[in-house]
Coordinates of C-alpha atoms in Angstrom, one line a residue:
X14 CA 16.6 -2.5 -20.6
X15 CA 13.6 -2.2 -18.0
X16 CA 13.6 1.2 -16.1
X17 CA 14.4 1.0 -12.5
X18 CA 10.8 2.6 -11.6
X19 CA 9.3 -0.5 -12.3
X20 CA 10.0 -1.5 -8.8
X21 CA 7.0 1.2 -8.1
X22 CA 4.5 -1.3 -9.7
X23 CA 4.4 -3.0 -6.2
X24 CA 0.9 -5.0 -7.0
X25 CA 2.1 -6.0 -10.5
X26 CA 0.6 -9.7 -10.7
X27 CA 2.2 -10.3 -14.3
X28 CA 4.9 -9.3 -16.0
X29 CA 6.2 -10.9 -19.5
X30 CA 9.5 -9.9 -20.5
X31 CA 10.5 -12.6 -23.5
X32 CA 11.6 -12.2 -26.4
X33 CA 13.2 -8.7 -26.2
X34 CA 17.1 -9.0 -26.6
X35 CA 17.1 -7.6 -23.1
X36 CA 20.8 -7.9 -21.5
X37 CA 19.8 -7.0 -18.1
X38 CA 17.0 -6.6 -15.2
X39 CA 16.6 -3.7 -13.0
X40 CA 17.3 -4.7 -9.8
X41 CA 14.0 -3.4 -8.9
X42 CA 12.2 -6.1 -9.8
X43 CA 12.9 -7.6 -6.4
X44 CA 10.6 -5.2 -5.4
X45 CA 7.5 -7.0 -6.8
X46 CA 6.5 -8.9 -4.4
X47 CA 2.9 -9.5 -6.1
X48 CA 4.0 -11.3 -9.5
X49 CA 2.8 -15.0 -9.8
X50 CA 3.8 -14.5 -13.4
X51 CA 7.2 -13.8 -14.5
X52 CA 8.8 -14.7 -18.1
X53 CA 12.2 -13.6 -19.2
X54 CA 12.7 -16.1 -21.8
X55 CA 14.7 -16.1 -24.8
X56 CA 16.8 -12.6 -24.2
X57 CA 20.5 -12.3 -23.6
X58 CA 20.5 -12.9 -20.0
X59 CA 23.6 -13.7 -18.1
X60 CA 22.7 -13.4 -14.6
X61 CA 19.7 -12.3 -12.6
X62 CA 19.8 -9.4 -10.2
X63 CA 19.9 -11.0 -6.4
X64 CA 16.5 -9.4 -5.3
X65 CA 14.8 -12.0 -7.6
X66 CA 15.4 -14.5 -5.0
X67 CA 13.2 -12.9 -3.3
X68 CA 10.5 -13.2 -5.5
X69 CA 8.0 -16.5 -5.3
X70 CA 6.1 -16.6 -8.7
X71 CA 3.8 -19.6 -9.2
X72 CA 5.5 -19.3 -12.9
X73 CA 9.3 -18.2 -13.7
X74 CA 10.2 -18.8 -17.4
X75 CA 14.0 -18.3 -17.8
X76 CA 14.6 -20.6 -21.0
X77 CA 16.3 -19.6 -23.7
X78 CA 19.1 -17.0 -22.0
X79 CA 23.0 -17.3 -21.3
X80 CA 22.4 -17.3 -17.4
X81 CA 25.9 -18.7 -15.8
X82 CA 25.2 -18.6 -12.5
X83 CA 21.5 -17.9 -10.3
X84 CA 22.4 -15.8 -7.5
X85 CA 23.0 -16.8 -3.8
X86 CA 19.5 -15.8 -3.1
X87 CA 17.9 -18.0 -5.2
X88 CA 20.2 -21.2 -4.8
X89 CA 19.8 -20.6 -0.9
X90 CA 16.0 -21.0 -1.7
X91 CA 16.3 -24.5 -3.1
X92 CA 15.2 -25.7 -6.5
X93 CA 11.2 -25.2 -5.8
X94 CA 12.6 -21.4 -7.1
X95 CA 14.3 -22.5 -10.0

């Protein structure tokens, strides 16, 4: 899984997470406000951590995972997030 210091990468722009059998994300990722790129596809995904809904990437790749439910944050957002 991602360590939770990667919340301290606060002007990461990109971040490219596929393909890595990854079961969960650090709820730190919330914390990077500066991504325009973020891909997560094809792990073993189940749910995001809420703090993502507080991201606005130009590009969010989520394919490919066993997501049930986005959280609140991001459904409150609208579908322009997902």
């Amino acid at each position: 899984n991602i360590p939770i210091t990667i919340a301290q990468l606060s002007s990461l722009c990109e971040l490219a997470l596929q393909n890595n059998r990854l079961t969960a994300l650090s709820a730190g990722i919330g914390k990077l406000t500066s991504l325009t790129y973020l891909d997560v596809s094809n792990n073993e995904l189940e749910h995001l951590p809420a703090g993502i809904g507080f991201l606005s990437p130009k590009t969010f790749n989520y394919d490919g995972n066993k997501l049930r439910t986005p959280p609140k944050e991001v459904v409150a957002q609208g579908t322009e997030q997902v």
